[in-house]
Amino acid sequence: MKTRIVVPFLICVFMTIGSVSVVWGGSGPTMDALFPFAEQPYETLFRMDETGVALYGAANANNRQFAYAEVQRLRKGLKSEMVRSYGDEAGWEKLSLDLATIETALAKGAPNSEWREPSARVRLALDAVVGGSGSLWYQYKRLLQDDVQLIGQALKRSTEDRGAAAEAALALLGSMSAHVNRIEPAAAISGQGLRMEELKQRMAYSAKMIELTDKGEASATVAAVRTALQSLEDASGAIDNIFRMDAADANAMPAIAPTASVYPLQWSFFLGSLISAVLTFVGWRKYKQTPYGVKSIK
């Protein structure tokens, strides 16, 4: 008689423990079900993102030994084909080249100024994989648009000294190029590699036109300024295209859900716990009514 109470009670306890472990134990149960014979990609990607943050911090602090260890961890993570299935392969290749650059700089004892920028590129690229459309590199849209506006203002500011105007515009264009270079792996890994190439080509053409604004006759100079301004408008359109997340891009590059999300397996444990609790209660009531009763086998 007591078995009818004890067995459902024990099942209820085990199912409740399992339900709690799904909620607070991370992605383990669900990921084990999806990838029983492979490394868990979500967990690996989150670890790589954290390693990228640590690498960038080490670059700012000029901690060479720690940075080298983080680079080795990232290179090991890049060997996973399942991890590289998230994001565009071109972006992963750029990230791998940045890691090689950092490793070379560390090996020859270069100052952190030489490997800080590739560390920032790695940081933004890994964040792009995990964060999707909410990642950090999307904040550069406003910065790049401001760069375009400042370059145009520099060209228009001084009509008398075209040489000084061109020099100021080219300096600002160099700053914009640095911003574009920093987010290039993040954009590529998000599927925007071709659009980034378009932006770089338009910027190169703008630079050529700006260089012509202080050469030749006045009419030629005016035409060069007009062409340079039109090229900058085209660059601004290219920036809009890069940061526009349409339906195809959203499906190709989804944001990875945090490991603490609620998983379907939780409901299975919850329903199992509920059923076991009901069976335990029903068995207990019948036992209280006839604790020593003998049931007929007929």
PDB file of C-alpha atoms in Angstrom:
ATOM      1  CA  MET A   1       0.000   0.000   0.000  1.00  0.00           C
ATOM      2  CA  LYS A   2       2.758   2.450   0.884  1.00  0.00           C
ATOM      3  CA  THR A   3       4.466   1.769  -2.460  1.00  0.00           C
ATOM      4  CA  ARG A   4       1.539   3.516  -4.163  1.00  0.00           C
ATOM      5  CA  ILE A   5       2.478   6.658  -2.226  1.00  0.00           C
ATOM      6  CA  VAL A   6       6.256   6.434  -2.090  1.00  0.00           C
ATOM      7  CA  VAL A   7       6.896   5.796  -5.799  1.00  0.00           C
ATOM      8  CA  PRO A   8       4.890   8.786  -7.141  1.00  0.00           C
ATOM      9  CA  PHE A   9       6.377  10.945  -4.381  1.00  0.00           C
ATOM     10  CA  LEU A  10       9.944  10.061  -5.378  1.00  0.00           C
ATOM     11  CA  ILE A  11       9.125  10.685  -9.040  1.00  0.00           C
ATOM     12  CA  CYS A  12       7.683  14.052  -8.080  1.00  0.00           C
ATOM     13  CA  VAL A  13      10.875  14.974  -6.219  1.00  0.00           C
ATOM     14  CA  PHE A  14      13.153  13.973  -9.103  1.00  0.00           C
ATOM     15  CA  MET A  15      11.038  15.794 -11.681  1.00  0.00           C
ATOM     16  CA  THR A  16      10.998  18.933  -9.535  1.00  0.00           C
ATOM     17  CA  ILE A  17      14.792  18.844  -9.184  1.00  0.00           C
ATOM     18  CA  GLY A  18      15.081  18.430 -12.944  1.00  0.00           C
ATOM     19  CA  SER A  19      12.762  21.370 -13.555  1.00  0.00           C
ATOM     20  CA  VAL A  20      14.814  23.591 -11.269  1.00  0.00           C
ATOM     21  CA  SER A  21      18.069  22.512 -12.925  1.00  0.00           C
ATOM     22  CA  VAL A  22      16.702  23.509 -16.351  1.00  0.00           C
ATOM     23  CA  VAL A  23      15.806  26.999 -15.137  1.00  0.00           C
ATOM     24  CA  TRP A  24      18.989  27.747 -13.202  1.00  0.00           C
ATOM     25  CA  GLY A  25      21.431  25.310 -14.729  1.00  0.00           C
ATOM     26  CA  GLY A  26      21.934  27.108 -18.040  1.00  0.00           C
ATOM     27  CA  SER A  27      21.594  25.537 -21.441  1.00  0.00           C
ATOM     28  CA  GLY A  28      22.794  22.075 -20.507  1.00  0.00           C
ATOM     29  CA  PRO A  29      19.644  19.907 -20.831  1.00  0.00           C
ATOM     30  CA  THR A  30      18.401  21.469 -24.058  1.00  0.00           C
ATOM     31  CA  MET A  31      21.842  21.630 -25.640  1.00  0.00           C
ATOM     32  CA  ASP A  32      22.564  18.013 -24.704  1.00  0.00           C
ATOM     33  CA  ALA A  33      19.376  17.040 -26.509  1.00  0.00           C
ATOM     34  CA  LEU A  34      20.252  19.042 -29.611  1.00  0.00           C
ATOM     35  CA  PHE A  35      23.991  18.231 -29.726  1.00  0.00           C
ATOM     36  CA  PRO A  36      24.508  14.975 -27.793  1.00  0.00           C
ATOM     37  CA  PHE A  37      27.807  14.134 -29.516  1.00  0.00           C
ATOM     38  CA  ALA A  38      29.263  17.601 -30.162  1.00  0.00           C
ATOM     39  CA  GLU A  39      30.478  20.624 -28.296  1.00  0.00           C
ATOM     40  CA  GLN A  40      27.696  23.014 -27.389  1.00  0.00           C
ATOM     41  CA  PRO A  41      27.931  25.919 -29.896  1.00  0.00           C
ATOM     42  CA  TYR A  42      25.951  28.505 -27.922  1.00  0.00           C
ATOM     43  CA  GLU A  43      28.019  28.013 -24.808  1.00  0.00           C
ATOM     44  CA  THR A  44      31.242  28.108 -26.828  1.00  0.00           C
ATOM     45  CA  LEU A  45      30.219  31.315 -28.591  1.00  0.00           C
ATOM     46  CA  PHE A  46      29.417  33.026 -25.310  1.00  0.00           C
ATOM     47  CA  ARG A  47      32.780  31.939 -23.896  1.00  0.00           C
ATOM     48  CA  MET A  48      34.526  33.276 -27.005  1.00  0.00           C
ATOM     49  CA  ASP A  49      32.703  36.572 -26.657  1.00  0.00           C
ATOM     50  CA  GLU A  50      33.866  36.848 -23.054  1.00  0.00           C
ATOM     51  CA  THR A  51      37.396  35.988 -24.178  1.00  0.00           C
ATOM     52  CA  GLY A  52      37.218  38.752 -26.779  1.00  0.00           C
ATOM     53  CA  VAL A  53      36.282  41.243 -24.068  1.00  0.00           C
ATOM     54  CA  ALA A  54      39.204  40.020 -21.949  1.00  0.00           C
ATOM     55  CA  LEU A  55      41.588  40.305 -24.902  1.00  0.00           C
ATOM     56  CA  TYR A  56      40.567  43.898 -25.554  1.00  0.00           C
ATOM     57  CA  GLY A  57      41.015  44.696 -21.870  1.00  0.00           C
ATOM     58  CA  ALA A  58      44.474  43.134 -21.934  1.00  0.00           C
ATOM     59  CA  ALA A  59      45.360  45.259 -24.976  1.00  0.00           C
ATOM     60  CA  ASN A  60      44.398  48.438 -23.142  1.00  0.00           C
ATOM     61  CA  ALA A  61      46.320  47.346 -20.045  1.00  0.00           C
ATOM     62  CA  ASN A  62      49.310  46.124 -22.109  1.00  0.00           C
ATOM     63  CA  ASN A  63      49.119  42.706 -20.418  1.00  0.00           C
ATOM     64  CA  ARG A  64      51.019  40.617 -22.949  1.00  0.00           C
ATOM     65  CA  GLN A  65      50.977  37.269 -21.161  1.00  0.00           C
ATOM     66  CA  PHE A  66      47.254  37.354 -20.523  1.00  0.00           C
ATOM     67  CA  ALA A  67      46.565  38.550 -24.078  1.00  0.00           C
ATOM     68  CA  TYR A  68      48.579  35.674 -25.548  1.00  0.00           C
ATOM     69  CA  ALA A  69      46.597  33.144 -23.522  1.00  0.00           C
ATOM     70  CA  GLU A  70      43.303  34.678 -24.686  1.00  0.00           C
ATOM     71  CA  VAL A  71      44.431  34.563 -28.310  1.00  0.00           C
ATOM     72  CA  GLN A  72      45.176  30.839 -27.973  1.00  0.00           C
ATOM     73  CA  ARG A  73      41.709  30.238 -26.515  1.00  0.00           C
ATOM     74  CA  LEU A  74      40.081  32.051 -29.419  1.00  0.00           C
ATOM     75  CA  ARG A  75      42.141  30.197 -32.016  1.00  0.00           C
ATOM     76  CA  LYS A  76      41.037  26.930 -30.446  1.00  0.00           C
ATOM     77  CA  GLY A  77      37.402  28.016 -30.596  1.00  0.00           C
ATOM     78  CA  LEU A  78      37.727  28.915 -34.279  1.00  0.00           C
ATOM     79  CA  LYS A  79      38.478  25.270 -35.083  1.00  0.00           C
ATOM     80  CA  SER A  80      34.868  24.316 -34.354  1.00  0.00           C
ATOM     81  CA  GLU A  81      32.864  24.044 -37.590  1.00  0.00           C
ATOM     82  CA  MET A  82      29.636  24.268 -35.632  1.00  0.00           C
ATOM     83  CA  VAL A  83      30.714  27.604 -34.129  1.00  0.00           C
ATOM     84  CA  ARG A  84      31.721  28.968 -37.540  1.00  0.00           C
ATOM     85  CA  SER A  85      28.303  28.046 -38.917  1.00  0.00           C
ATOM     86  CA  TYR A  86      27.033  31.153 -37.123  1.00  0.00           C
ATOM     87  CA  GLY A  87      27.800  34.218 -39.204  1.00  0.00           C
ATOM     88  CA  ASP A  88      29.487  34.626 -42.573  1.00  0.00           C
ATOM     89  CA  GLU A  89      32.702  32.725 -43.241  1.00  0.00           C
ATOM     90  CA  ALA A  90      34.390  35.855 -44.629  1.00  0.00           C
ATOM     91  CA  GLY A  91      34.031  37.478 -41.227  1.00  0.00           C
ATOM     92  CA  TRP A  92      35.566  34.493 -39.458  1.00  0.00           C
ATOM     93  CA  GLU A  93      38.515  34.652 -41.870  1.00  0.00           C
ATOM     94  CA  LYS A  94      39.080  38.332 -41.065  1.00  0.00           C
ATOM     95  CA  LEU A  95      38.867  37.544 -37.364  1.00  0.00           C
ATOM     96  CA  SER A  96      41.425  34.744 -37.772  1.00  0.00           C
ATOM     97  CA  LEU A  97      43.809  37.130 -39.567  1.00  0.00           C
ATOM     98  CA  ASP A  98      43.447  39.661 -36.742  1.00  0.00           C
ATOM     99  CA  LEU A  99      44.333  36.986 -34.199  1.00  0.00           C
ATOM    100  CA  ALA A 100      47.411  36.085 -36.233  1.00  0.00           C
ATOM    101  CA  THR A 101      48.386  39.773 -36.313  1.00  0.00           C
ATOM    102  CA  ILE A 102      48.013  40.057 -32.552  1.00  0.00           C
ATOM    103  CA  GLU A 103      50.004  36.870 -31.955  1.00  0.00           C
ATOM    104  CA  THR A 104      52.826  38.091 -34.209  1.00  0.00           C
ATOM    105  CA  ALA A 105      52.928  41.471 -32.483  1.00  0.00           C
ATOM    106  CA  LEU A 106      53.082  39.816 -29.079  1.00  0.00           C
ATOM    107  CA  ALA A 107      55.832  37.442 -30.183  1.00  0.00           C
ATOM    108  CA  LYS A 108      58.099  40.269 -31.334  1.00  0.00           C
ATOM    109  CA  GLY A 109      57.387  42.399 -28.261  1.00  0.00           C
ATOM    110  CA  ALA A 110      55.596  45.181 -30.132  1.00  0.00           C
ATOM    111  CA  PRO A 111      53.927  47.923 -28.083  1.00  0.00           C
ATOM    112  CA  ASN A 112      50.231  47.525 -27.405  1.00  0.00           C
ATOM    113  CA  SER A 113      49.493  50.358 -29.824  1.00  0.00           C
ATOM    114  CA  GLU A 114      50.209  47.872 -32.627  1.00  0.00           C
ATOM    115  CA  TRP A 115      47.780  45.194 -31.458  1.00  0.00           C
ATOM    116  CA  ARG A 116      45.112  47.245 -29.705  1.00  0.00           C
ATOM    117  CA  GLU A 117      43.216  47.987 -32.915  1.00  0.00           C
ATOM    118  CA  PRO A 118      43.028  44.339 -34.114  1.00  0.00           C
ATOM    119  CA  SER A 119      41.917  43.441 -30.577  1.00  0.00           C
ATOM    120  CA  ALA A 120      39.058  45.930 -30.938  1.00  0.00           C
ATOM    121  CA  ARG A 121      38.148  44.371 -34.289  1.00  0.00           C
ATOM    122  CA  VAL A 122      38.051  40.915 -32.695  1.00  0.00           C
ATOM    123  CA  ARG A 123      35.961  42.227 -29.820  1.00  0.00           C
ATOM    124  CA  LEU A 124      33.343  43.769 -32.137  1.00  0.00           C
ATOM    125  CA  ALA A 125      33.225  40.750 -34.454  1.00  0.00           C
ATOM    126  CA  LEU A 126      32.530  38.258 -31.660  1.00  0.00           C
ATOM    127  CA  ASP A 127      29.947  40.569 -30.148  1.00  0.00           C
ATOM    128  CA  ALA A 128      28.260  40.731 -33.567  1.00  0.00           C
ATOM    129  CA  VAL A 129      27.819  36.940 -33.572  1.00  0.00           C
ATOM    130  CA  VAL A 130      26.247  36.879 -30.120  1.00  0.00           C
ATOM    131  CA  GLY A 131      24.325  40.166 -30.195  1.00  0.00           C
ATOM    132  CA  GLY A 132      22.829  40.107 -33.696  1.00  0.00           C
ATOM    133  CA  SER A 133      21.148  43.410 -34.567  1.00  0.00           C
ATOM    134  CA  GLY A 134      21.726  44.660 -31.015  1.00  0.00           C
ATOM    135  CA  SER A 135      25.501  44.286 -31.131  1.00  0.00           C
ATOM    136  CA  LEU A 136      27.987  47.078 -30.474  1.00  0.00           C
ATOM    137  CA  TRP A 137      29.108  47.674 -34.050  1.00  0.00           C
ATOM    138  CA  TYR A 138      25.660  49.005 -34.971  1.00  0.00           C
ATOM    139  CA  GLN A 139      26.435  52.055 -32.832  1.00  0.00           C
ATOM    140  CA  TYR A 140      28.978  53.085 -35.472  1.00  0.00           C
ATOM    141  CA  LYS A 141      26.243  54.080 -37.914  1.00  0.00           C
ATOM    142  CA  ARG A 142      25.774  57.474 -36.286  1.00  0.00           C
ATOM    143  CA  LEU A 143      29.544  57.930 -35.996  1.00  0.00           C
ATOM    144  CA  LEU A 144      30.104  57.238 -39.709  1.00  0.00           C
ATOM    145  CA  GLN A 145      27.258  59.536 -40.726  1.00  0.00           C
ATOM    146  CA  ASP A 146      28.785  62.277 -38.580  1.00  0.00           C
ATOM    147  CA  ASP A 147      32.126  61.654 -40.304  1.00  0.00           C
ATOM    148  CA  VAL A 148      30.520  62.164 -43.728  1.00  0.00           C
ATOM    149  CA  GLN A 149      28.851  65.367 -42.551  1.00  0.00           C
ATOM    150  CA  LEU A 150      32.096  66.763 -41.131  1.00  0.00           C
ATOM    151  CA  ILE A 151      34.002  66.010 -44.345  1.00  0.00           C
ATOM    152  CA  GLY A 152      31.380  67.840 -46.383  1.00  0.00           C
ATOM    153  CA  GLN A 153      31.486  70.810 -44.037  1.00  0.00           C
ATOM    154  CA  ALA A 154      35.278  70.949 -44.327  1.00  0.00           C
ATOM    155  CA  LEU A 155      35.038  71.115 -48.119  1.00  0.00           C
ATOM    156  CA  LYS A 156      32.520  73.940 -47.983  1.00  0.00           C
ATOM    157  CA  ARG A 157      34.101  75.887 -45.145  1.00  0.00           C
ATOM    158  CA  SER A 158      36.916  77.658 -46.985  1.00  0.00           C
ATOM    159  CA  THR A 159      36.290  78.752 -50.569  1.00  0.00           C
ATOM    160  CA  GLU A 160      39.408  80.900 -50.708  1.00  0.00           C
ATOM    161  CA  ASP A 161      41.992  78.416 -49.448  1.00  0.00           C
ATOM    162  CA  ARG A 162      41.089  75.193 -51.225  1.00  0.00           C
ATOM    163  CA  GLY A 163      44.355  73.589 -50.175  1.00  0.00           C
ATOM    164  CA  ALA A 164      43.555  73.938 -46.467  1.00  0.00           C
ATOM    165  CA  ALA A 165      39.986  72.742 -47.047  1.00  0.00           C
ATOM    166  CA  ALA A 166      41.188  69.673 -48.925  1.00  0.00           C
ATOM    167  CA  GLU A 167      43.765  68.888 -46.245  1.00  0.00           C
ATOM    168  CA  ALA A 168      41.161  69.106 -43.468  1.00  0.00           C
ATOM    169  CA  ALA A 169      38.701  66.969 -45.446  1.00  0.00           C
ATOM    170  CA  LEU A 170      41.337  64.310 -46.125  1.00  0.00           C
ATOM    171  CA  ALA A 171      42.277  64.211 -42.431  1.00  0.00           C
ATOM    172  CA  LEU A 172      38.630  63.649 -41.511  1.00  0.00           C
ATOM    173  CA  LEU A 173      38.348  61.001 -44.209  1.00  0.00           C
ATOM    174  CA  GLY A 174      41.326  59.241 -42.650  1.00  0.00           C
ATOM    175  CA  SER A 175      39.517  59.199 -39.306  1.00  0.00           C
ATOM    176  CA  MET A 176      36.437  57.768 -41.000  1.00  0.00           C
ATOM    177  CA  SER A 177      38.605  55.084 -42.641  1.00  0.00           C
ATOM    178  CA  ALA A 178      39.836  54.061 -39.190  1.00  0.00           C
ATOM    179  CA  HIS A 179      36.236  53.692 -37.997  1.00  0.00           C
ATOM    180  CA  VAL A 180      35.325  51.615 -41.061  1.00  0.00           C
ATOM    181  CA  ASN A 181      38.388  49.420 -40.579  1.00  0.00           C
ATOM    182  CA  ARG A 182      37.442  48.766 -36.958  1.00  0.00           C
ATOM    183  CA  ILE A 183      33.980  47.403 -37.755  1.00  0.00           C
ATOM    184  CA  GLU A 184      34.923  45.589 -40.969  1.00  0.00           C
ATOM    185  CA  PRO A 185      35.123  42.047 -39.449  1.00  0.00           C
ATOM    186  CA  ALA A 186      31.893  42.615 -37.505  1.00  0.00           C
ATOM    187  CA  ALA A 187      30.093  43.747 -40.664  1.00  0.00           C
ATOM    188  CA  ALA A 188      31.517  40.842 -42.675  1.00  0.00           C
ATOM    189  CA  ILE A 189      30.541  38.248 -40.078  1.00  0.00           C
ATOM    190  CA  SER A 190      27.036  39.773 -40.104  1.00  0.00           C
ATOM    191  CA  GLY A 191      26.738  39.276 -43.866  1.00  0.00           C
ATOM    192  CA  GLN A 192      27.521  42.866 -44.874  1.00  0.00           C
ATOM    193  CA  GLY A 193      30.952  42.263 -46.402  1.00  0.00           C
ATOM    194  CA  LEU A 194      30.007  43.309 -49.948  1.00  0.00           C
ATOM    195  CA  ARG A 195      28.325  46.482 -48.758  1.00  0.00           C
ATOM    196  CA  MET A 196      31.403  47.348 -46.730  1.00  0.00           C
ATOM    197  CA  GLU A 197      33.514  46.963 -49.874  1.00  0.00           C
ATOM    198  CA  GLU A 198      31.146  49.323 -51.677  1.00  0.00           C
ATOM    199  CA  LEU A 199      31.559  51.907 -48.913  1.00  0.00           C
ATOM    200  CA  LYS A 200      35.354  51.625 -49.026  1.00  0.00           C
ATOM    201  CA  GLN A 201      35.360  52.114 -52.799  1.00  0.00           C
ATOM    202  CA  ARG A 202      33.171  55.202 -52.530  1.00  0.00           C
ATOM    203  CA  MET A 203      35.451  56.608 -49.858  1.00  0.00           C
ATOM    204  CA  ALA A 204      38.499  56.001 -52.073  1.00  0.00           C
ATOM    205  CA  TYR A 205      36.791  57.807 -54.931  1.00  0.00           C
ATOM    206  CA  SER A 206      35.869  60.675 -52.614  1.00  0.00           C
ATOM    207  CA  ALA A 207      39.512  60.972 -51.577  1.00  0.00           C
ATOM    208  CA  LYS A 208      40.588  61.296 -55.233  1.00  0.00           C
ATOM    209  CA  MET A 209      37.993  63.984 -55.854  1.00  0.00           C
ATOM    210  CA  ILE A 210      39.021  65.905 -52.739  1.00  0.00           C
ATOM    211  CA  GLU A 211      42.646  65.867 -53.862  1.00  0.00           C
ATOM    212  CA  LEU A 212      41.562  67.549 -57.115  1.00  0.00           C
ATOM    213  CA  THR A 213      39.736  70.394 -55.366  1.00  0.00           C
ATOM    214  CA  ASP A 214      42.921  72.454 -54.964  1.00  0.00           C
ATOM    215  CA  LYS A 215      44.337  71.800 -58.437  1.00  0.00           C
ATOM    216  CA  GLY A 216      43.660  73.404 -61.795  1.00  0.00           C
ATOM    217  CA  GLU A 217      41.482  76.371 -62.697  1.00  0.00           C
ATOM    218  CA  ALA A 218      38.582  77.712 -60.663  1.00  0.00           C
ATOM    219  CA  SER A 219      35.964  76.022 -62.839  1.00  0.00           C
ATOM    220  CA  ALA A 220      37.709  72.661 -62.520  1.00  0.00           C
ATOM    221  CA  THR A 221      38.018  73.147 -58.763  1.00  0.00           C
ATOM    222  CA  VAL A 222      34.310  73.876 -58.409  1.00  0.00           C
ATOM    223  CA  ALA A 223      33.465  70.788 -60.447  1.00  0.00           C
ATOM    224  CA  ALA A 224      35.773  68.653 -58.309  1.00  0.00           C
ATOM    225  CA  VAL A 225      34.147  69.949 -55.110  1.00  0.00           C
ATOM    226  CA  ARG A 226      30.693  69.196 -56.494  1.00  0.00           C
ATOM    227  CA  THR A 227      31.743  65.687 -57.503  1.00  0.00           C
ATOM    228  CA  ALA A 228      33.376  65.061 -54.119  1.00  0.00           C
ATOM    229  CA  LEU A 229      30.201  66.147 -52.299  1.00  0.00           C
ATOM    230  CA  GLN A 230      28.084  63.869 -54.496  1.00  0.00           C
ATOM    231  CA  SER A 231      30.466  60.991 -53.771  1.00  0.00           C
ATOM    232  CA  LEU A 232      30.068  61.642 -50.053  1.00  0.00           C
ATOM    233  CA  GLU A 233      26.280  61.468 -50.425  1.00  0.00           C
ATOM    234  CA  ASP A 234      26.684  58.114 -52.131  1.00  0.00           C
ATOM    235  CA  ALA A 235      28.900  56.989 -49.248  1.00  0.00           C
ATOM    236  CA  SER A 236      26.165  58.051 -46.828  1.00  0.00           C
ATOM    237  CA  GLY A 237      23.687  55.869 -48.742  1.00  0.00           C
ATOM    238  CA  ALA A 238      26.111  52.963 -48.569  1.00  0.00           C
ATOM    239  CA  ILE A 239      26.289  53.390 -44.799  1.00  0.00           C
ATOM    240  CA  ASP A 240      22.496  53.223 -44.582  1.00  0.00           C
ATOM    241  CA  ASN A 241      22.528  49.995 -46.593  1.00  0.00           C
ATOM    242  CA  ILE A 242      25.151  48.428 -44.331  1.00  0.00           C
ATOM    243  CA  PHE A 243      23.186  49.047 -41.166  1.00  0.00           C
ATOM    244  CA  ARG A 244      19.775  48.249 -42.639  1.00  0.00           C
ATOM    245  CA  MET A 245      18.651  44.898 -41.234  1.00  0.00           C
ATOM    246  CA  ASP A 246      16.155  43.505 -43.737  1.00  0.00           C
ATOM    247  CA  ALA A 247      14.251  40.229 -43.407  1.00  0.00           C
ATOM    248  CA  ALA A 248      16.879  38.145 -45.217  1.00  0.00           C
ATOM    249  CA  ASP A 249      19.694  39.504 -43.050  1.00  0.00           C
ATOM    250  CA  ALA A 250      17.679  38.951 -39.854  1.00  0.00           C
ATOM    251  CA  ASN A 251      17.110  35.302 -40.766  1.00  0.00           C
ATOM    252  CA  ALA A 252      20.749  34.805 -41.696  1.00  0.00           C
ATOM    253  CA  MET A 253      22.146  36.388 -38.540  1.00  0.00           C
ATOM    254  CA  PRO A 254      19.806  35.854 -35.552  1.00  0.00           C
ATOM    255  CA  ALA A 255      20.764  37.020 -32.102  1.00  0.00           C
ATOM    256  CA  ILE A 256      21.679  34.105 -29.858  1.00  0.00           C
ATOM    257  CA  ALA A 257      19.373  33.782 -26.891  1.00  0.00           C
ATOM    258  CA  PRO A 258      20.998  34.000 -23.452  1.00  0.00           C
ATOM    259  CA  THR A 259      21.729  30.716 -21.768  1.00  0.00           C
ATOM    260  CA  ALA A 260      19.335  31.579 -18.945  1.00  0.00           C
ATOM    261  CA  SER A 261      16.281  31.563 -21.246  1.00  0.00           C
ATOM    262  CA  VAL A 262      13.289  29.321 -20.506  1.00  0.00           C
ATOM    263  CA  TYR A 263      13.539  26.093 -22.483  1.00  0.00           C
ATOM    264  CA  PRO A 264      10.770  23.709 -23.625  1.00  0.00           C
ATOM    265  CA  LEU A 265      12.284  20.939 -21.505  1.00  0.00           C
ATOM    266  CA  GLN A 266      11.264  22.909 -18.416  1.00  0.00           C
ATOM    267  CA  TRP A 267       7.583  22.346 -19.217  1.00  0.00           C
ATOM    268  CA  SER A 268       8.119  18.593 -19.486  1.00  0.00           C
ATOM    269  CA  PHE A 269       9.617  18.466 -15.996  1.00  0.00           C
ATOM    270  CA  PHE A 270       6.911  20.760 -14.657  1.00  0.00           C
ATOM    271  CA  LEU A 271       4.039  18.662 -16.026  1.00  0.00           C
ATOM    272  CA  GLY A 272       5.738  15.493 -14.813  1.00  0.00           C
ATOM    273  CA  SER A 273       6.073  16.992 -11.340  1.00  0.00           C
ATOM    274  CA  LEU A 274       2.408  18.036 -11.354  1.00  0.00           C
ATOM    275  CA  ILE A 275       1.161  14.589 -12.409  1.00  0.00           C
ATOM    276  CA  SER A 276       3.366  12.853  -9.844  1.00  0.00           C
ATOM    277  CA  ALA A 277       2.124  15.199  -7.119  1.00  0.00           C
ATOM    278  CA  VAL A 278      -1.515  14.420  -7.981  1.00  0.00           C
ATOM    279  CA  LEU A 279      -0.859  10.658  -7.951  1.00  0.00           C
ATOM    280  CA  THR A 280       0.910  10.972  -4.611  1.00  0.00           C
ATOM    281  CA  PHE A 281      -2.022  12.897  -3.110  1.00  0.00           C
ATOM    282  CA  VAL A 282      -4.626  10.416  -4.436  1.00  0.00           C
ATOM    283  CA  GLY A 283      -2.631   7.475  -3.109  1.00  0.00           C
ATOM    284  CA  TRP A 284      -2.251   9.141   0.272  1.00  0.00           C
ATOM    285  CA  ARG A 285      -6.029   9.787   0.559  1.00  0.00           C
ATOM    286  CA  LYS A 286      -6.881   6.189  -0.248  1.00  0.00           C
ATOM    287  CA  TYR A 287      -4.305   4.983   2.253  1.00  0.00           C
ATOM    288  CA  LYS A 288      -5.778   7.215   4.981  1.00  0.00           C
ATOM    289  CA  GLN A 289      -9.256   5.853   4.325  1.00  0.00           C
ATOM    290  CA  THR A 290      -8.241   2.197   4.516  1.00  0.00           C
ATOM    291  CA  PRO A 291      -4.679   2.028   5.795  1.00  0.00           C
ATOM    292  CA  TYR A 292      -4.745  -1.717   6.378  1.00  0.00           C
ATOM    293  CA  GLY A 293      -7.479  -2.693   3.978  1.00  0.00           C
ATOM    294  CA  VAL A 294      -7.206  -5.822   1.867  1.00  0.00           C
ATOM    295  CA  LYS A 295      -8.358  -5.506  -1.732  1.00  0.00           C
ATOM    296  CA  SER A 296     -10.136  -8.374  -3.435  1.00  0.00           C
ATOM    297  CA  ILE A 297      -8.374  -9.810  -6.459  1.00  0.00           C
ATOM    298  CA  LYS A 298     -11.714 -10.665  -8.125  1.00  0.00           C
TER     299      LYS A 298
END
